[in-house]
Amino acid sequence: MQRNQWKTASAQLLKHWHRSGISQVPVVSLQSLADATAWLEENSSTLFDEYEPQTLISASSVNESGQVQPAISGPDQQSVEEKRIDQRTRNQPESTSKSLGKWNSPSLVIIDRQGVLDSLNERVMACRKCEEIVCRRQRTVFGVGAVDARVVMFGEAPGADEDRVGEPFVGAAGQLLDKILIASGLNRDEVYIVNALKCRPPNNRTPTDAEIENCRPFFENQLETIQPEYIVCWGSVAVRAVLGSQDSVGRLRGKFHSYRGAKVLVTYHPAYLLRNPDAKRLAWEDMKMLMKDMGIAIPTKG
Ligand code: URA
């Protein structure tokens, strides 16, 4: 089998699993790839007979401005995508976001989402737009988690720990976030965690609007690539970045907003909760609302 045929076959296989409701696929080792190749070569003549040619999107399909583009478009992908959007728009809240409308691009298969994010991360590492920040940063902090996550946790900016490690939410606020996730029945590795800013502002100061705009192509592309069903905005900087709103968390929490096809929940930043423990009760109410809407049962204690 040629390399590009391989890619087609793998993408079709992933899509087939996806349609069958299988969203998690095992990590493929070289040995299992070799075994799968042998098996596919034996069976390839009839394997995908039932399918029409489909849209394939490759990691190279990110254009100059960072937009994800389909490499080939096909009728079948269109209908799959429409179905996905239909599902998402059922019970959609009124949009308060300035970014109205649905996701721009068709959804990507999981292997390609990773490829798109990897190439985006390279651009983040090379970015030098924010002069005041770039000369002080130790690491860029791209984002971490499942590329097919149903929910994206959207924070503000890296702090000192994140700047050292290169991963979002690993310091004190991150530990509280982890506890909130576990209490809600979510694992850190089944969500995707991202910040508005990819670099640490000096002395952890609040990111400026200009810095958020500099990072916008990066986080918007991350969201576009993952196309989550839900986005949780942790704190007012996340709200500014995702919803474009200057309203306070207190005013925006307690209901769903909308960003493209995703439902957006606003709640207090974990760092704020560490300083104001009384607000934890409200954040917990927000998480319960999220979990109910996602159809995930909150684990019972003990
Ligand atoms: N606060 C954030 O908003 N993001 C991090 O990654 C860490 C702390």
Tab-separated table of C-alpha atoms and ligand atoms in Angstrom:
chain	number	residue	atom	x	y	z
A	1	MET	CA	0.000	0.000	0.000
A	2	GLN	CA	1.235	3.505	-0.820
A	3	ARG	CA	1.684	5.999	1.995
A	4	ASN	CA	-1.279	8.163	0.917
A	5	GLN	CA	-3.522	5.102	0.529
A	6	TRP	CA	-2.584	4.261	4.079
A	7	LYS	CA	-3.637	7.634	5.242
A	8	THR	CA	-6.967	7.305	3.440
A	9	ALA	CA	-7.569	3.870	4.909
A	10	SER	CA	-6.712	4.953	8.441
A	11	ALA	CA	-8.867	8.042	8.196
A	12	GLN	CA	-11.815	6.025	6.897
A	13	LEU	CA	-11.369	3.495	9.648
A	14	LEU	CA	-11.342	6.219	12.284
A	15	LYS	CA	-14.431	7.795	10.780
A	16	HIS	CA	-16.188	4.446	10.779
A	17	TRP	CA	-15.384	4.017	14.479
A	18	HIS	CA	-16.513	7.551	15.143
A	19	ARG	CA	-19.865	6.948	13.444
A	20	SER	CA	-20.257	3.768	15.442
A	21	GLY	CA	-19.963	5.854	18.602
A	22	ILE	CA	-16.364	4.885	19.395
A	23	SER	CA	-14.535	8.069	20.316
A	24	GLN	CA	-11.461	6.714	22.082
A	25	VAL	CA	-9.048	4.680	19.991
A	26	PRO	CA	-5.937	2.972	21.309
A	27	VAL	CA	-2.523	4.539	20.716
A	28	VAL	CA	-1.058	2.749	17.718
A	29	SER	CA	2.404	1.254	18.090
A	30	LEU	CA	4.707	0.506	15.173
A	31	GLN	CA	4.139	-3.215	15.681
A	32	SER	CA	0.349	-2.871	15.677
A	33	LEU	CA	0.650	-0.667	12.593
A	34	ALA	CA	2.663	-3.377	10.855
A	35	ASP	CA	0.084	-6.007	11.844
A	36	ALA	CA	-2.748	-3.755	10.711
A	37	THR	CA	-0.994	-3.135	7.382
A	38	ALA	CA	-0.708	-6.830	6.732
A	39	TRP	CA	-4.351	-7.370	7.623
A	40	LEU	CA	-5.526	-4.412	5.539
A	41	GLU	CA	-3.514	-5.563	2.541
A	42	GLU	CA	-5.217	-8.948	2.679
A	43	ASN	CA	-8.692	-7.437	3.070
A	44	SER	CA	-8.455	-4.089	1.364
A	45	SER	CA	-10.279	-5.061	-1.825
A	46	THR	CA	-13.669	-5.221	-0.087
A	47	LEU	CA	-13.088	-3.388	3.177
A	48	PHE	CA	-14.554	0.020	2.426
A	49	ASP	CA	-16.973	-0.941	-0.337
A	50	GLU	CA	-19.939	0.526	1.508
A	51	TYR	CA	-18.415	4.023	1.657
A	52	GLU	CA	-18.374	6.830	-0.872
A	53	PRO	CA	-15.110	8.743	-1.272
A	54	GLN	CA	-14.866	11.013	1.740
A	55	THR	CA	-13.360	14.252	2.823
A	56	LEU	CA	-9.853	13.889	4.066
A	57	ILE	CA	-8.112	16.571	5.965
A	58	SER	CA	-4.423	16.433	6.564
A	59	ALA	CA	-2.140	18.196	8.980
A	60	SER	CA	-0.810	20.169	6.032
A	61	SER	CA	-4.265	21.664	5.474
A	62	VAL	CA	-3.687	24.663	7.687
A	63	ASN	CA	-3.436	27.759	5.558
A	64	GLU	CA	-1.143	30.758	6.040
A	65	SER	CA	-3.514	32.522	8.418
A	66	GLY	CA	-3.774	29.362	10.475
A	67	GLN	CA	-7.256	28.298	9.274
A	68	VAL	CA	-7.985	24.608	9.008
A	69	GLN	CA	-9.035	23.711	5.476
A	70	PRO	CA	-10.364	20.505	3.967
A	71	ALA	CA	-7.876	18.972	1.518
A	72	ILE	CA	-10.595	17.271	-0.529
A	73	SER	CA	-14.283	17.747	-0.013
A	74	GLY	CA	-16.804	15.027	-0.484
A	75	PRO	CA	-20.554	14.622	-0.137
A	76	ASP	CA	-20.374	12.104	2.648
A	77	GLN	CA	-18.347	14.317	4.968
A	78	GLN	CA	-20.856	17.065	4.350
A	79	SER	CA	-23.722	14.974	5.620
A	80	VAL	CA	-21.750	13.677	8.601
A	81	GLU	CA	-20.834	17.224	9.475
A	82	GLU	CA	-24.411	18.404	9.106
A	83	LYS	CA	-25.557	15.643	11.418
A	84	ARG	CA	-22.934	16.655	13.961
A	85	ILE	CA	-23.997	20.287	13.805
A	86	ASP	CA	-27.657	19.302	14.064
A	87	GLN	CA	-26.894	17.368	17.212
A	88	ARG	CA	-25.026	20.287	18.674
A	89	THR	CA	-27.531	22.959	17.845
A	90	ARG	CA	-30.352	21.135	19.548
A	91	ASN	CA	-31.188	23.175	22.661
A	92	GLN	CA	-28.526	25.713	21.804
A	93	PRO	CA	-28.498	28.756	24.057
A	94	GLU	CA	-28.810	32.218	22.592
A	95	SER	CA	-25.407	33.375	21.471
A	96	THR	CA	-23.877	36.283	23.331
A	97	SER	CA	-20.548	35.886	21.567
A	98	LYS	CA	-19.242	38.216	18.927
A	99	SER	CA	-18.005	35.079	17.129
A	100	LEU	CA	-21.389	33.956	15.876
A	101	GLY	CA	-21.994	30.967	13.650
A	102	LYS	CA	-20.783	27.410	13.730
A	103	TRP	CA	-17.299	25.994	13.384
A	104	ASN	CA	-15.723	27.096	10.110
A	105	SER	CA	-14.270	23.809	8.997
A	106	PRO	CA	-15.400	20.182	8.857
A	107	SER	CA	-14.344	18.154	11.875
A	108	LEU	CA	-10.999	16.387	11.619
A	109	VAL	CA	-10.241	12.784	12.357
A	110	ILE	CA	-8.296	12.336	15.555
A	111	ILE	CA	-4.901	11.648	13.989
A	112	ASP	CA	-5.137	14.821	11.943
A	113	ARG	CA	-6.271	16.956	14.856
A	114	GLN	CA	-3.040	16.015	16.588
A	115	GLY	CA	-1.066	16.900	13.465
A	116	VAL	CA	-2.745	20.294	13.156
A	117	LEU	CA	-2.136	21.057	16.830
A	118	ASP	CA	1.500	19.977	16.586
A	119	SER	CA	2.158	22.323	13.691
A	120	LEU	CA	0.291	25.119	15.482
A	121	ASN	CA	2.450	24.529	18.550
A	122	GLU	CA	5.564	25.008	16.434
A	123	ARG	CA	4.227	28.394	15.384
A	124	VAL	CA	3.499	29.290	19.012
A	125	MET	CA	7.077	28.404	19.982
A	126	ALA	CA	8.391	30.624	17.206
A	127	CYS	CA	6.075	33.547	18.059
A	128	ARG	CA	7.762	36.730	19.270
A	129	LYS	CA	4.851	39.157	18.979
A	130	CYS	CA	4.605	40.307	22.620
A	131	GLU	CA	7.943	42.012	23.178
A	132	GLU	CA	7.584	42.485	26.908
A	133	ILE	CA	6.748	38.833	27.468
A	134	VAL	CA	8.908	37.020	25.000
A	135	CYS	CA	12.236	38.052	26.476
A	136	ARG	CA	11.168	36.762	29.897
A	137	ARG	CA	9.476	33.494	29.029
A	138	GLN	CA	11.120	30.164	29.771
A	139	ARG	CA	8.637	27.991	27.868
A	140	THR	CA	5.573	28.552	25.766
A	141	VAL	CA	2.493	26.798	27.162
A	142	PHE	CA	0.418	25.492	24.294
A	143	GLY	CA	-2.293	23.286	25.751
A	144	VAL	CA	-2.724	19.713	26.837
A	145	GLY	CA	-5.291	16.934	26.808
A	146	ALA	CA	-7.515	14.896	24.561
A	147	VAL	CA	-7.714	16.210	21.013
A	148	ASP	CA	-11.239	14.775	20.769
A	149	ALA	CA	-12.339	16.218	24.116
A	150	ARG	CA	-16.019	17.059	24.569
A	151	VAL	CA	-15.052	19.906	26.832
A	152	VAL	CA	-12.246	22.462	26.734
A	153	MET	CA	-11.127	24.124	29.972
A	154	PHE	CA	-10.119	27.658	29.010
A	155	GLY	CA	-7.885	29.613	31.408
A	156	GLU	CA	-6.061	32.902	31.488
A	157	ALA	CA	-2.296	32.618	31.092
A	158	PRO	CA	0.606	30.555	32.408
A	159	GLY	CA	1.997	31.364	35.827
A	160	ALA	CA	5.509	30.704	37.100
A	161	ASP	CA	5.031	26.918	37.401
A	162	GLU	CA	3.462	26.603	33.973
A	163	ASP	CA	6.235	28.749	32.452
A	164	ARG	CA	8.817	26.367	33.931
A	165	VAL	CA	7.039	23.123	32.985
A	166	GLY	CA	5.432	24.157	29.674
A	167	GLU	CA	2.002	22.786	30.656
A	168	PRO	CA	-1.135	24.701	31.665
A	169	PHE	CA	-2.577	24.534	35.165
A	170	VAL	CA	0.189	22.628	36.952
A	171	GLY	CA	0.619	25.051	39.906
A	172	ALA	CA	-1.661	25.704	42.878
A	173	ALA	CA	-4.596	26.821	40.705
A	174	GLY	CA	-4.066	23.730	38.557
A	175	GLN	CA	-4.241	21.468	41.572
A	176	LEU	CA	-7.573	22.983	42.517
A	177	LEU	CA	-8.753	22.598	38.926
A	178	ASP	CA	-7.774	18.909	39.055
A	179	LYS	CA	-9.804	18.462	42.254
A	180	ILE	CA	-12.819	20.163	40.693
A	181	LEU	CA	-12.529	17.923	37.629
A	182	ILE	CA	-12.274	14.750	39.698
A	183	ALA	CA	-15.236	15.774	41.872
A	184	SER	CA	-17.230	16.380	38.688
A	185	GLY	CA	-16.435	12.956	37.244
A	186	LEU	CA	-14.013	14.266	34.632
A	187	ASN	CA	-10.392	13.238	34.232
A	188	ARG	CA	-7.704	15.737	33.361
A	189	ASP	CA	-6.696	13.590	30.392
A	190	GLU	CA	-10.179	13.420	28.886
A	191	VAL	CA	-10.572	17.198	28.688
A	192	TYR	CA	-8.413	19.682	26.783
A	193	ILE	CA	-6.829	22.497	28.809
A	194	VAL	CA	-5.766	25.715	27.197
A	195	ASN	CA	-5.095	29.346	28.108
A	196	ALA	CA	-5.858	32.583	26.319
A	197	LEU	CA	-2.156	33.461	26.469
A	198	LYS	CA	0.594	31.008	25.598
A	199	CYS	CA	3.288	32.852	27.557
A	200	ARG	CA	3.520	34.090	31.125
A	201	PRO	CA	2.921	37.830	31.575
A	202	PRO	CA	5.608	39.421	33.806
A	203	ASN	CA	4.789	39.049	37.511
A	204	ASN	CA	1.561	37.268	36.539
A	205	ARG	CA	-0.072	40.548	35.656
A	206	THR	CA	-3.438	40.446	33.862
A	207	PRO	CA	-3.016	39.975	30.104
A	208	THR	CA	-3.641	43.100	28.030
A	209	ASP	CA	-6.183	43.185	25.203
A	210	ALA	CA	-3.311	43.462	22.707
A	211	GLU	CA	-1.703	40.301	24.092
A	212	ILE	CA	-4.997	38.424	23.877
A	213	GLU	CA	-5.359	39.543	20.253
A	214	ASN	CA	-1.814	38.389	19.486
A	215	CYS	CA	-2.686	34.936	20.801
A	216	ARG	CA	-6.163	34.842	19.261
A	217	PRO	CA	-5.177	32.994	16.055
A	218	PHE	CA	-3.596	30.298	18.221
A	219	PHE	CA	-6.434	29.653	20.658
A	220	GLU	CA	-9.121	30.066	17.999
A	221	ASN	CA	-7.380	27.461	15.888
A	222	GLN	CA	-7.046	25.134	18.852
A	223	LEU	CA	-10.792	25.392	19.437
A	224	GLU	CA	-11.551	25.054	15.723
A	225	THR	CA	-9.407	21.924	15.547
A	226	ILE	CA	-10.894	20.256	18.609
A	227	GLN	CA	-14.438	21.515	18.023
A	228	PRO	CA	-15.564	20.791	21.572
A	229	GLU	CA	-19.209	20.582	22.564
A	230	TYR	CA	-18.487	22.671	25.659
A	231	ILE	CA	-16.014	25.346	26.692
A	232	VAL	CA	-15.590	26.353	30.330
A	233	CYS	CA	-14.239	29.889	30.702
A	234	TRP	CA	-12.362	30.052	33.986
A	235	GLY	CA	-12.315	33.729	34.918
A	236	SER	CA	-12.805	37.039	33.201
A	237	VAL	CA	-9.770	36.915	30.887
A	238	ALA	CA	-11.077	33.674	29.379
A	239	VAL	CA	-14.469	35.373	29.003
A	240	ARG	CA	-12.866	38.312	27.207
A	241	ALA	CA	-10.988	35.984	24.879
A	242	VAL	CA	-13.790	33.533	24.042
A	243	LEU	CA	-16.985	35.576	24.341
A	244	GLY	CA	-15.499	39.009	23.692
A	245	SER	CA	-17.431	40.266	26.726
A	246	GLN	CA	-16.257	42.669	29.415
A	247	ASP	CA	-19.058	41.557	31.764
A	248	SER	CA	-18.121	40.115	35.122
A	249	VAL	CA	-18.093	36.401	35.840
A	250	GLY	CA	-20.832	37.013	38.407
A	251	ARG	CA	-23.140	38.362	35.713
A	252	LEU	CA	-22.352	35.720	33.099
A	253	ARG	CA	-22.277	32.543	35.169
A	254	GLY	CA	-25.283	30.283	35.722
A	255	LYS	CA	-26.319	29.930	32.071
A	256	PHE	CA	-24.864	28.701	28.810
A	257	HIS	CA	-23.471	31.095	26.232
A	258	SER	CA	-22.321	30.160	22.786
A	259	TYR	CA	-19.105	30.150	20.801
A	260	ARG	CA	-19.479	28.738	17.304
A	261	GLY	CA	-21.163	25.360	17.872
A	262	ALA	CA	-20.066	25.026	21.483
A	263	LYS	CA	-21.951	25.772	24.695
A	264	VAL	CA	-19.894	28.064	26.895
A	265	LEU	CA	-20.052	28.038	30.668
A	266	VAL	CA	-18.513	30.867	32.664
A	267	THR	CA	-17.223	30.359	36.174
A	268	TYR	CA	-14.685	31.674	38.668
A	269	HIS	CA	-10.971	31.123	38.047
A	270	PRO	CA	-9.408	28.549	40.390
A	271	ALA	CA	-6.879	31.164	41.570
A	272	TYR	CA	-9.823	33.404	42.550
A	273	LEU	CA	-11.402	30.447	44.365
A	274	LEU	CA	-8.177	29.939	46.326
A	275	ARG	CA	-8.368	33.549	47.489
A	276	ASN	CA	-12.164	33.534	47.965
A	277	PRO	CA	-13.178	30.073	49.211
A	278	ASP	CA	-16.792	31.196	49.638
A	279	ALA	CA	-17.121	31.339	45.856
A	280	LYS	CA	-16.325	27.604	45.583
A	281	ARG	CA	-19.987	26.828	46.208
A	282	LEU	CA	-20.959	28.879	43.131
A	283	ALA	CA	-18.281	27.280	40.954
A	284	TRP	CA	-19.546	23.893	42.072
A	285	GLU	CA	-23.100	24.834	41.050
A	286	ASP	CA	-21.712	25.782	37.642
A	287	MET	CA	-19.930	22.455	37.301
A	288	LYS	CA	-23.082	20.561	38.284
A	289	MET	CA	-24.973	22.421	35.568
A	290	LEU	CA	-22.281	21.451	33.066
A	291	MET	CA	-22.231	17.799	34.056
A	292	LYS	CA	-26.020	17.573	33.916
A	293	ASP	CA	-26.038	19.019	30.411
A	294	MET	CA	-23.229	16.661	29.357
A	295	GLY	CA	-25.194	13.715	30.741
A	296	ILE	CA	-22.401	12.725	33.109
A	297	ALA	CA	-23.305	11.654	36.637
A	298	ILE	CA	-21.421	13.388	39.443
A	299	PRO	CA	-19.598	10.688	41.421
A	300	THR	CA	-21.003	10.110	44.873
A	301	LYS	CA	-18.606	10.563	47.779
A	302	GLY	CA	-17.170	7.621	49.651
B	1	URA	N1	-3.866	30.078	35.612
B	1	URA	C1	-4.286	29.972	34.336
B	1	URA	O1	-5.225	30.627	33.930
B	1	URA	N2	-3.658	29.137	33.564
B	1	URA	C2	-2.650	28.384	33.968
B	1	URA	O2	-2.147	27.621	33.168
B	1	URA	C3	-2.246	28.501	35.301
B	1	URA	C4	-2.855	29.357	36.107
